[in-house]
Amino acid sequence: HILSSKVVITLLSFTIKFGFEQTILQLLPFSILLILIQICLRSTVRPRVLRLVLMEVESRICNYTGKDRYRLGDLSRTTVNRYTGKEDYHFGDVSRATLRRYTDKDEYRFGDVSRATLQKTRNSILSYTGKDSYSFGDVTRRFL
């Protein structure tokens, strides 16, 4: 961490004292909020700092899930449902969604992953070389 735990807690306490803690917390990335929670739990910090950070995290989770209150599992359910495009999860939905995204096909057939991989590789090579077709040695010539 760039700043020490003590400095971070002091800065947060300062923002609370002058009443602009919500503005500051809303600007921080989610990952930083999680680090702040860890810092607060490891130190003897004012409970208000921890409470405010936790309230901001809950607010963001509720905004993401569309729920009024967070309940265990809401974040996972929402993420899986968004990824799969379905409202209810059934075994295999994540695998099917991953295959659909990778192959750009709604229904999987044997060999689709191999064909998609070859096509993606071909497209990357053509993009790298700036050519419309590939000839042996194009990548080496472009590299050198």
PDB file of N, CA and C in Angstrom, residues 51-133:
ATOM      1  N   ARG A  51     -17.994   1.904   9.886  1.00  0.00           N
ATOM      2  CA  ARG A  51     -19.422   1.894   9.564  1.00  0.00           C
ATOM      3  C   ARG A  51     -19.681   2.634   8.243  1.00  0.00           C
ATOM      4  N   LEU A  52     -19.039   3.773   8.049  1.00  0.00           N
ATOM      5  CA  LEU A  52     -19.233   4.539   6.816  1.00  0.00           C
ATOM      6  C   LEU A  52     -18.706   3.802   5.587  1.00  0.00           C
ATOM      7  N   VAL A  53     -17.562   3.176   5.726  1.00  0.00           N
ATOM      8  CA  VAL A  53     -17.005   2.409   4.607  1.00  0.00           C
ATOM      9  C   VAL A  53     -17.926   1.236   4.276  1.00  0.00           C
ATOM     10  N   LEU A  54     -18.405   0.522   5.297  1.00  0.00           N
ATOM     11  CA  LEU A  54     -19.306  -0.611   5.076  1.00  0.00           C
ATOM     12  C   LEU A  54     -20.624  -0.160   4.444  1.00  0.00           C
ATOM     13  N   MET A  55     -21.119   0.999   4.856  1.00  0.00           N
ATOM     14  CA  MET A  55     -22.356   1.518   4.268  1.00  0.00           C
ATOM     15  C   MET A  55     -22.164   1.841   2.781  1.00  0.00           C
ATOM     16  N   GLU A  56     -21.010   2.374   2.437  1.00  0.00           N
ATOM     17  CA  GLU A  56     -20.730   2.674   1.022  1.00  0.00           C
ATOM     18  C   GLU A  56     -20.621   1.389   0.209  1.00  0.00           C
ATOM     19  N   VAL A  57     -19.971   0.381   0.759  1.00  0.00           N
ATOM     20  CA  VAL A  57     -19.857  -0.909   0.065  1.00  0.00           C
ATOM     21  C   VAL A  57     -21.252  -1.507  -0.137  1.00  0.00           C
ATOM     22  N   GLU A  58     -22.070  -1.500   0.919  1.00  0.00           N
ATOM     23  CA  GLU A  58     -23.423  -2.050   0.801  1.00  0.00           C
ATOM     24  C   GLU A  58     -24.237  -1.268  -0.223  1.00  0.00           C
ATOM     25  N   SER A  59     -24.096   0.041  -0.244  1.00  0.00           N
ATOM     26  CA  SER A  59     -24.814   0.875  -1.201  1.00  0.00           C
ATOM     27  C   SER A  59     -24.456   0.497  -2.641  1.00  0.00           C
ATOM     28  N   ARG A  60     -23.180   0.285  -2.882  1.00  0.00           N
ATOM     29  CA  ARG A  60     -22.745  -0.086  -4.235  1.00  0.00           C
ATOM     30  C   ARG A  60     -23.227  -1.480  -4.616  1.00  0.00           C
ATOM     31  N   ILE A  61     -23.198  -2.400  -3.670  1.00  0.00           N
ATOM     32  CA  ILE A  61     -23.683  -3.753  -3.951  1.00  0.00           C
ATOM     33  C   ILE A  61     -25.179  -3.719  -4.248  1.00  0.00           C
ATOM     34  N   CYS A  62     -25.938  -2.966  -3.453  1.00  0.00           N
ATOM     35  CA  CYS A  62     -27.384  -2.859  -3.676  1.00  0.00           C
ATOM     36  C   CYS A  62     -27.676  -2.202  -5.019  1.00  0.00           C
ATOM     37  N   ASN A  63     -26.894  -1.213  -5.385  1.00  0.00           N
ATOM     38  CA  ASN A  63     -27.054  -0.575  -6.689  1.00  0.00           C
ATOM     39  C   ASN A  63     -26.793  -1.573  -7.807  1.00  0.00           C
ATOM     40  N   TYR A  64     -25.776  -2.404  -7.651  1.00  0.00           N
ATOM     41  CA  TYR A  64     -25.422  -3.418  -8.652  1.00  0.00           C
ATOM     42  C   TYR A  64     -26.498  -4.491  -8.755  1.00  0.00           C
ATOM     43  N   THR A  65     -27.012  -4.936  -7.611  1.00  0.00           N
ATOM     44  CA  THR A  65     -27.989  -6.031  -7.607  1.00  0.00           C
ATOM     45  C   THR A  65     -29.418  -5.557  -7.844  1.00  0.00           C
ATOM     46  N   GLY A  66     -29.668  -4.259  -7.615  1.00  0.00           N
ATOM     47  CA  GLY A  66     -31.022  -3.749  -7.761  1.00  0.00           C
ATOM     48  C   GLY A  66     -31.910  -4.052  -6.560  1.00  0.00           C
ATOM     49  N   LYS A  67     -31.311  -4.446  -5.460  1.00  0.00           N
ATOM     50  CA  LYS A  67     -32.057  -4.774  -4.238  1.00  0.00           C
ATOM     51  C   LYS A  67     -31.932  -3.628  -3.233  1.00  0.00           C
ATOM     52  N   ASP A  68     -32.922  -3.568  -2.323  1.00  0.00           N
ATOM     53  CA  ASP A  68     -32.902  -2.528  -1.288  1.00  0.00           C
ATOM     54  C   ASP A  68     -31.902  -2.833  -0.184  1.00  0.00           C
ATOM     55  N   ARG A  69     -31.760  -4.111   0.143  1.00  0.00           N
ATOM     56  CA  ARG A  69     -30.827  -4.545   1.195  1.00  0.00           C
ATOM     57  C   ARG A  69     -30.030  -5.722   0.664  1.00  0.00           C
ATOM     58  N   TYR A  70     -28.795  -5.807   1.116  1.00  0.00           N
ATOM     59  CA  TYR A  70     -27.947  -6.928   0.714  1.00  0.00           C
ATOM     60  C   TYR A  70     -28.245  -8.142   1.574  1.00  0.00           C
ATOM     61  N   ARG A  71     -28.368  -9.283   0.905  1.00  0.00           N
ATOM     62  CA  ARG A  71     -28.474 -10.562   1.594  1.00  0.00           C
ATOM     63  C   ARG A  71     -27.410 -11.487   1.006  1.00  0.00           C
ATOM     64  N   LEU A  72     -26.901 -12.355   1.845  1.00  0.00           N
ATOM     65  CA  LEU A  72     -25.852 -13.273   1.411  1.00  0.00           C
ATOM     66  C   LEU A  72     -26.249 -13.981   0.112  1.00  0.00           C
ATOM     67  N   GLY A  73     -25.394 -13.911  -0.873  1.00  0.00           N
ATOM     68  CA  GLY A  73     -25.633 -14.572  -2.150  1.00  0.00           C
ATOM     69  C   GLY A  73     -26.159 -13.648  -3.241  1.00  0.00           C
ATOM     70  N   ASP A  74     -26.646 -12.452  -2.864  1.00  0.00           N
ATOM     71  CA  ASP A  74     -27.193 -11.530  -3.867  1.00  0.00           C
ATOM     72  C   ASP A  74     -26.171 -11.161  -4.931  1.00  0.00           C
ATOM     73  N   LEU A  75     -24.959 -10.875  -4.515  1.00  0.00           N
ATOM     74  CA  LEU A  75     -23.917 -10.458  -5.442  1.00  0.00           C
ATOM     75  C   LEU A  75     -23.581 -11.580  -6.429  1.00  0.00           C
ATOM     76  N   SER A  76     -23.425 -12.791  -5.912  1.00  0.00           N
ATOM     77  CA  SER A  76     -23.118 -13.941  -6.778  1.00  0.00           C
ATOM     78  C   SER A  76     -24.259 -14.221  -7.742  1.00  0.00           C
ATOM     79  N   ARG A  77     -25.501 -14.235  -7.218  1.00  0.00           N
ATOM     80  CA  ARG A  77     -26.662 -14.506  -8.077  1.00  0.00           C
ATOM     81  C   ARG A  77     -26.780 -13.473  -9.195  1.00  0.00           C
ATOM     82  N   THR A  78     -26.624 -12.218  -8.846  1.00  0.00           N
ATOM     83  CA  THR A  78     -26.745 -11.158  -9.850  1.00  0.00           C
ATOM     84  C   THR A  78     -25.659 -11.286 -10.907  1.00  0.00           C
ATOM     85  N   THR A  79     -24.435 -11.551 -10.476  1.00  0.00           N
ATOM     86  CA  THR A  79     -23.323 -11.678 -11.423  1.00  0.00           C
ATOM     87  C   THR A  79     -23.534 -12.855 -12.368  1.00  0.00           C
ATOM     88  N   VAL A  80     -23.938 -13.999 -11.835  1.00  0.00           N
ATOM     89  CA  VAL A  80     -24.185 -15.176 -12.673  1.00  0.00           C
ATOM     90  C   VAL A  80     -25.349 -14.910 -13.622  1.00  0.00           C
ATOM     91  N   ASN A  81     -26.418 -14.302 -13.123  1.00  0.00           N
ATOM     92  CA  ASN A  81     -27.577 -14.029 -13.972  1.00  0.00           C
ATOM     93  C   ASN A  81     -27.229 -13.057 -15.099  1.00  0.00           C
ATOM     94  N   ARG A  82     -26.434 -12.056 -14.795  1.00  0.00           N
ATOM     95  CA  ARG A  82     -26.015 -11.118 -15.850  1.00  0.00           C
ATOM     96  C   ARG A  82     -25.125 -11.807 -16.873  1.00  0.00           C
ATOM     97  N   TYR A  83     -24.231 -12.642 -16.389  1.00  0.00           N
ATOM     98  CA  TYR A  83     -23.311 -13.339 -17.298  1.00  0.00           C
ATOM     99  C   TYR A  83     -24.056 -14.295 -18.212  1.00  0.00           C
ATOM    100  N   THR A  84     -25.015 -15.043 -17.645  1.00  0.00           N
ATOM    101  CA  THR A  84     -25.727 -16.051 -18.436  1.00  0.00           C
ATOM    102  C   THR A  84     -26.898 -15.462 -19.223  1.00  0.00           C
ATOM    103  N   GLY A  85     -27.368 -14.285 -18.798  1.00  0.00           N
ATOM    104  CA  GLY A  85     -28.532 -13.695 -19.456  1.00  0.00           C
ATOM    105  C   GLY A  85     -29.836 -14.328 -19.018  1.00  0.00           C
ATOM    106  N   LYS A  86     -29.806 -15.064 -17.921  1.00  0.00           N
ATOM    107  CA  LYS A  86     -31.001 -15.740 -17.415  1.00  0.00           C
ATOM    108  C   LYS A  86     -31.344 -15.223 -16.028  1.00  0.00           C
ATOM    109  N   GLU A  87     -32.606 -15.370 -15.658  1.00  0.00           N
ATOM    110  CA  GLU A  87     -33.043 -14.933 -14.333  1.00  0.00           C
ATOM    111  C   GLU A  87     -32.799 -15.997 -13.269  1.00  0.00           C
ATOM    112  N   ASP A  88     -32.876 -17.255 -13.657  1.00  0.00           N
ATOM    113  CA  ASP A  88     -32.663 -18.359 -12.715  1.00  0.00           C
ATOM    114  C   ASP A  88     -31.506 -19.221 -13.203  1.00  0.00           C
ATOM    115  N   TYR A  89     -30.652 -19.606 -12.270  1.00  0.00           N
ATOM    116  CA  TYR A  89     -29.484 -20.418 -12.611  1.00  0.00           C
ATOM    117  C   TYR A  89     -29.846 -21.894 -12.617  1.00  0.00           C
ATOM    118  N   HIS A  90     -29.362 -22.582 -13.632  1.00  0.00           N
ATOM    119  CA  HIS A  90     -29.447 -24.042 -13.693  1.00  0.00           C
ATOM    120  C   HIS A  90     -28.046 -24.563 -13.984  1.00  0.00           C
ATOM    121  N   PHE A  91     -27.758 -25.740 -13.464  1.00  0.00           N
ATOM    122  CA  PHE A  91     -26.439 -26.328 -13.637  1.00  0.00           C
ATOM    123  C   PHE A  91     -26.052 -26.310 -15.118  1.00  0.00           C
ATOM    124  N   GLY A  92     -24.872 -25.808 -15.407  1.00  0.00           N
ATOM    125  CA  GLY A  92     -24.354 -25.771 -16.771  1.00  0.00           C
ATOM    126  C   GLY A  92     -24.563 -24.442 -17.477  1.00  0.00           C
ATOM    127  N   ASP A  93     -25.338 -23.536 -16.888  1.00  0.00           N
ATOM    128  CA  ASP A  93     -25.607 -22.251 -17.531  1.00  0.00           C
ATOM    129  C   ASP A  93     -24.339 -21.438 -17.768  1.00  0.00           C
ATOM    130  N   VAL A  94     -23.432 -21.428 -16.804  1.00  0.00           N
ATOM    131  CA  VAL A  94     -22.201 -20.648 -16.948  1.00  0.00           C
ATOM    132  C   VAL A  94     -21.345 -21.232 -18.071  1.00  0.00           C
ATOM    133  N   SER A  95     -21.243 -22.551 -18.125  1.00  0.00           N
ATOM    134  CA  SER A  95     -20.471 -23.199 -19.204  1.00  0.00           C
ATOM    135  C   SER A  95     -21.072 -22.890 -20.566  1.00  0.00           C
ATOM    136  N   ARG A  96     -22.405 -22.991 -20.676  1.00  0.00           N
ATOM    137  CA  ARG A  96     -23.066 -22.687 -21.948  1.00  0.00           C
ATOM    138  C   ARG A  96     -22.867 -21.224 -22.344  1.00  0.00           C
ATOM    139  N   ALA A  97     -22.970 -20.322 -21.382  1.00  0.00           N
ATOM    140  CA  ALA A  97     -22.771 -18.901 -21.679  1.00  0.00           C
ATOM    141  C   ALA A  97     -21.334 -18.636 -22.129  1.00  0.00           C
ATOM    142  N   THR A  98     -20.374 -19.295 -21.491  1.00  0.00           N
ATOM    143  CA  THR A  98     -18.971 -19.122 -21.858  1.00  0.00           C
ATOM    144  C   THR A  98     -18.727 -19.631 -23.280  1.00  0.00           C
ATOM    145  N   LEU A  99     -19.275 -20.797 -23.598  1.00  0.00           N
ATOM    146  CA  LEU A  99     -19.145 -21.340 -24.960  1.00  0.00           C
ATOM    147  C   LEU A  99     -19.811 -20.416 -25.977  1.00  0.00           C
ATOM    148  N   ARG A 100     -20.976 -19.905 -25.640  1.00  0.00           N
ATOM    149  CA  ARG A 100     -21.704 -19.009 -26.544  1.00  0.00           C
ATOM    150  C   ARG A 100     -20.875 -17.745 -26.814  1.00  0.00           C
ATOM    151  N   ARG A 101     -20.265 -17.200 -25.778  1.00  0.00           N
ATOM    152  CA  ARG A 101     -19.456 -15.994 -25.954  1.00  0.00           C
ATOM    153  C   ARG A 101     -18.186 -16.271 -26.757  1.00  0.00           C
ATOM    154  N   TYR A 102     -17.588 -17.407 -26.517  1.00  0.00           N
ATOM    155  CA  TYR A 102     -16.321 -17.716 -27.181  1.00  0.00           C
ATOM    156  C   TYR A 102     -16.528 -18.077 -28.647  1.00  0.00           C
ATOM    157  N   THR A 103     -17.580 -18.863 -28.927  1.00  0.00           N
ATOM    158  CA  THR A 103     -17.790 -19.356 -30.290  1.00  0.00           C
ATOM    159  C   THR A 103     -18.723 -18.468 -31.111  1.00  0.00           C
ATOM    160  N   ASP A 104     -19.415 -17.553 -30.465  1.00  0.00           N
ATOM    161  CA  ASP A 104     -20.428 -16.709 -31.124  1.00  0.00           C
ATOM    162  C   ASP A 104     -21.551 -17.548 -31.729  1.00  0.00           C
ATOM    163  N   LYS A 105     -21.848 -18.685 -31.099  1.00  0.00           N
ATOM    164  CA  LYS A 105     -22.940 -19.561 -31.552  1.00  0.00           C
ATOM    165  C   LYS A 105     -23.867 -19.850 -30.382  1.00  0.00           C
ATOM    166  N   ASP A 106     -25.158 -19.947 -30.689  1.00  0.00           N
ATOM    167  CA  ASP A 106     -26.134 -20.245 -29.636  1.00  0.00           C
ATOM    168  C   ASP A 106     -26.130 -21.715 -29.240  1.00  0.00           C
ATOM    169  N   GLU A 107     -25.907 -22.584 -30.187  1.00  0.00           N
ATOM    170  CA  GLU A 107     -25.888 -24.021 -29.906  1.00  0.00           C
ATOM    171  C   GLU A 107     -24.492 -24.572 -30.166  1.00  0.00           C
ATOM    172  N   TYR A 108     -23.985 -25.361 -29.239  1.00  0.00           N
ATOM    173  CA  TYR A 108     -22.636 -25.918 -29.362  1.00  0.00           C
ATOM    174  C   TYR A 108     -22.679 -27.222 -30.153  1.00  0.00           C
ATOM    175  N   ARG A 109     -21.724 -27.357 -31.049  1.00  0.00           N
ATOM    176  CA  ARG A 109     -21.495 -28.625 -31.757  1.00  0.00           C
ATOM    177  C   ARG A 109     -20.029 -28.992 -31.585  1.00  0.00           C
ATOM    178  N   PHE A 110     -19.768 -30.276 -31.587  1.00  0.00           N
ATOM    179  CA  PHE A 110     -18.402 -30.765 -31.438  1.00  0.00           C
ATOM    180  C   PHE A 110     -17.502 -30.075 -32.462  1.00  0.00           C
ATOM    181  N   GLY A 111     -16.390 -29.527 -31.994  1.00  0.00           N
ATOM    182  CA  GLY A 111     -15.421 -28.874 -32.867  1.00  0.00           C
ATOM    183  C   GLY A 111     -15.559 -27.362 -32.910  1.00  0.00           C
ATOM    184  N   ASP A 112     -16.645 -26.829 -32.345  1.00  0.00           N
ATOM    185  CA  ASP A 112     -16.855 -25.370 -32.376  1.00  0.00           C
ATOM    186  C   ASP A 112     -15.742 -24.600 -31.668  1.00  0.00           C
ATOM    187  N   VAL A 113     -15.262 -25.124 -30.542  1.00  0.00           N
ATOM    188  CA  VAL A 113     -14.205 -24.437 -29.800  1.00  0.00           C
ATOM    189  C   VAL A 113     -12.920 -24.413 -30.628  1.00  0.00           C
ATOM    190  N   SER A 114     -12.586 -25.531 -31.252  1.00  0.00           N
ATOM    191  CA  SER A 114     -11.381 -25.590 -32.094  1.00  0.00           C
ATOM    192  C   SER A 114     -11.491 -24.626 -33.268  1.00  0.00           C
ATOM    193  N   ARG A 115     -12.662 -24.618 -33.928  1.00  0.00           N
ATOM    194  CA  ARG A 115     -12.841 -23.705 -35.066  1.00  0.00           C
ATOM    195  C   ARG A 115     -12.771 -22.246 -34.615  1.00  0.00           C
ATOM    196  N   ALA A 116     -13.386 -21.932 -33.502  1.00  0.00           N
ATOM    197  CA  ALA A 116     -13.353 -20.557 -32.992  1.00  0.00           C
ATOM    198  C   ALA A 116     -11.925 -20.153 -32.631  1.00  0.00           C
ATOM    199  N   THR A 117     -11.186 -21.067 -32.022  1.00  0.00           N
ATOM    200  CA  THR A 117      -9.793 -20.778 -31.653  1.00  0.00           C
ATOM    201  C   THR A 117      -8.945 -20.518 -32.893  1.00  0.00           C
ATOM    202  N   LEU A 118      -9.107 -21.354 -33.911  1.00  0.00           N
ATOM    203  CA  LEU A 118      -8.364 -21.148 -35.158  1.00  0.00           C
ATOM    204  C   LEU A 118      -8.720 -19.806 -35.795  1.00  0.00           C
ATOM    205  N   GLN A 119     -10.001 -19.475 -35.821  1.00  0.00           N
ATOM    206  CA  GLN A 119     -10.437 -18.208 -36.418  1.00  0.00           C
ATOM    207  C   GLN A 119      -9.895 -17.009 -35.639  1.00  0.00           C
ATOM    208  N   LYS A 120      -9.946 -17.093 -34.309  1.00  0.00           N
ATOM    209  CA  LYS A 120      -9.436 -15.992 -33.481  1.00  0.00           C
ATOM    210  C   LYS A 120      -7.922 -15.836 -33.667  1.00  0.00           C
ATOM    211  N   THR A 121      -7.208 -16.949 -33.773  1.00  0.00           N
ATOM    212  CA  THR A 121      -5.763 -16.911 -34.004  1.00  0.00           C
ATOM    213  C   THR A 121      -5.460 -16.293 -35.362  1.00  0.00           C
ATOM    214  N   ARG A 122      -6.199 -16.733 -36.374  1.00  0.00           N
ATOM    215  CA  ARG A 122      -6.019 -16.199 -37.727  1.00  0.00           C
ATOM    216  C   ARG A 122      -6.261 -14.691 -37.744  1.00  0.00           C
ATOM    217  N   ASN A 123      -7.349 -14.258 -37.122  1.00  0.00           N
ATOM    218  CA  ASN A 123      -7.673 -12.828 -37.090  1.00  0.00           C
ATOM    219  C   ASN A 123      -6.591 -12.023 -36.374  1.00  0.00           C
ATOM    220  N   SER A 124      -6.041 -12.587 -35.295  1.00  0.00           N
ATOM    221  CA  SER A 124      -4.971 -11.898 -34.563  1.00  0.00           C
ATOM    222  C   SER A 124      -3.719 -11.766 -35.416  1.00  0.00           C
ATOM    223  N   ILE A 125      -3.387 -12.815 -36.127  1.00  0.00           N
ATOM    224  CA  ILE A 125      -2.197 -12.784 -36.988  1.00  0.00           C
ATOM    225  C   ILE A 125      -2.379 -11.764 -38.110  1.00  0.00           C
ATOM    226  N   LEU A 126      -3.560 -11.770 -38.734  1.00  0.00           N
ATOM    227  CA  LEU A 126      -3.810 -10.815 -39.814  1.00  0.00           C
ATOM    228  C   LEU A 126      -3.793  -9.379 -39.298  1.00  0.00           C
ATOM    229  N   SER A 127      -4.323  -9.192 -38.116  1.00  0.00           N
ATOM    230  CA  SER A 127      -4.306  -7.864 -37.505  1.00  0.00           C
ATOM    231  C   SER A 127      -2.869  -7.425 -37.219  1.00  0.00           C
ATOM    232  N   TYR A 128      -2.066  -8.344 -36.709  1.00  0.00           N
ATOM    233  CA  TYR A 128      -0.674  -8.039 -36.367  1.00  0.00           C
ATOM    234  C   TYR A 128       0.143  -7.717 -37.621  1.00  0.00           C
ATOM    235  N   THR A 129      -0.068  -8.505 -38.680  1.00  0.00           N
ATOM    236  CA  THR A 129       0.729  -8.308 -39.899  1.00  0.00           C
ATOM    237  C   THR A 129       0.168  -7.198 -40.779  1.00  0.00           C
ATOM    238  N   GLY A 130      -1.108  -6.836 -40.576  1.00  0.00           N
ATOM    239  CA  GLY A 130      -1.728  -5.802 -41.410  1.00  0.00           C
ATOM    240  C   GLY A 130      -2.066  -6.291 -42.802  1.00  0.00           C
ATOM    241  N   LYS A 131      -2.169  -7.602 -42.973  1.00  0.00           N
ATOM    242  CA  LYS A 131      -2.462  -8.182 -44.286  1.00  0.00           C
ATOM    243  C   LYS A 131      -3.865  -8.779 -44.313  1.00  0.00           C
ATOM    244  N   ASP A 132      -4.352  -9.048 -45.521  1.00  0.00           N
ATOM    245  CA  ASP A 132      -5.667  -9.675 -45.691  1.00  0.00           C
ATOM    246  C   ASP A 132      -5.584 -11.190 -45.713  1.00  0.00           C
ATOM    247  N   SER A 133      -4.382 -11.722 -45.974  1.00  0.00           N
ATOM    248  CA  SER A 133      -4.196 -13.174 -45.979  1.00  0.00           C
ATOM    249  C   SER A 133      -2.821 -13.485 -45.398  1.00  0.00           C
TER     250      SER A 133
END
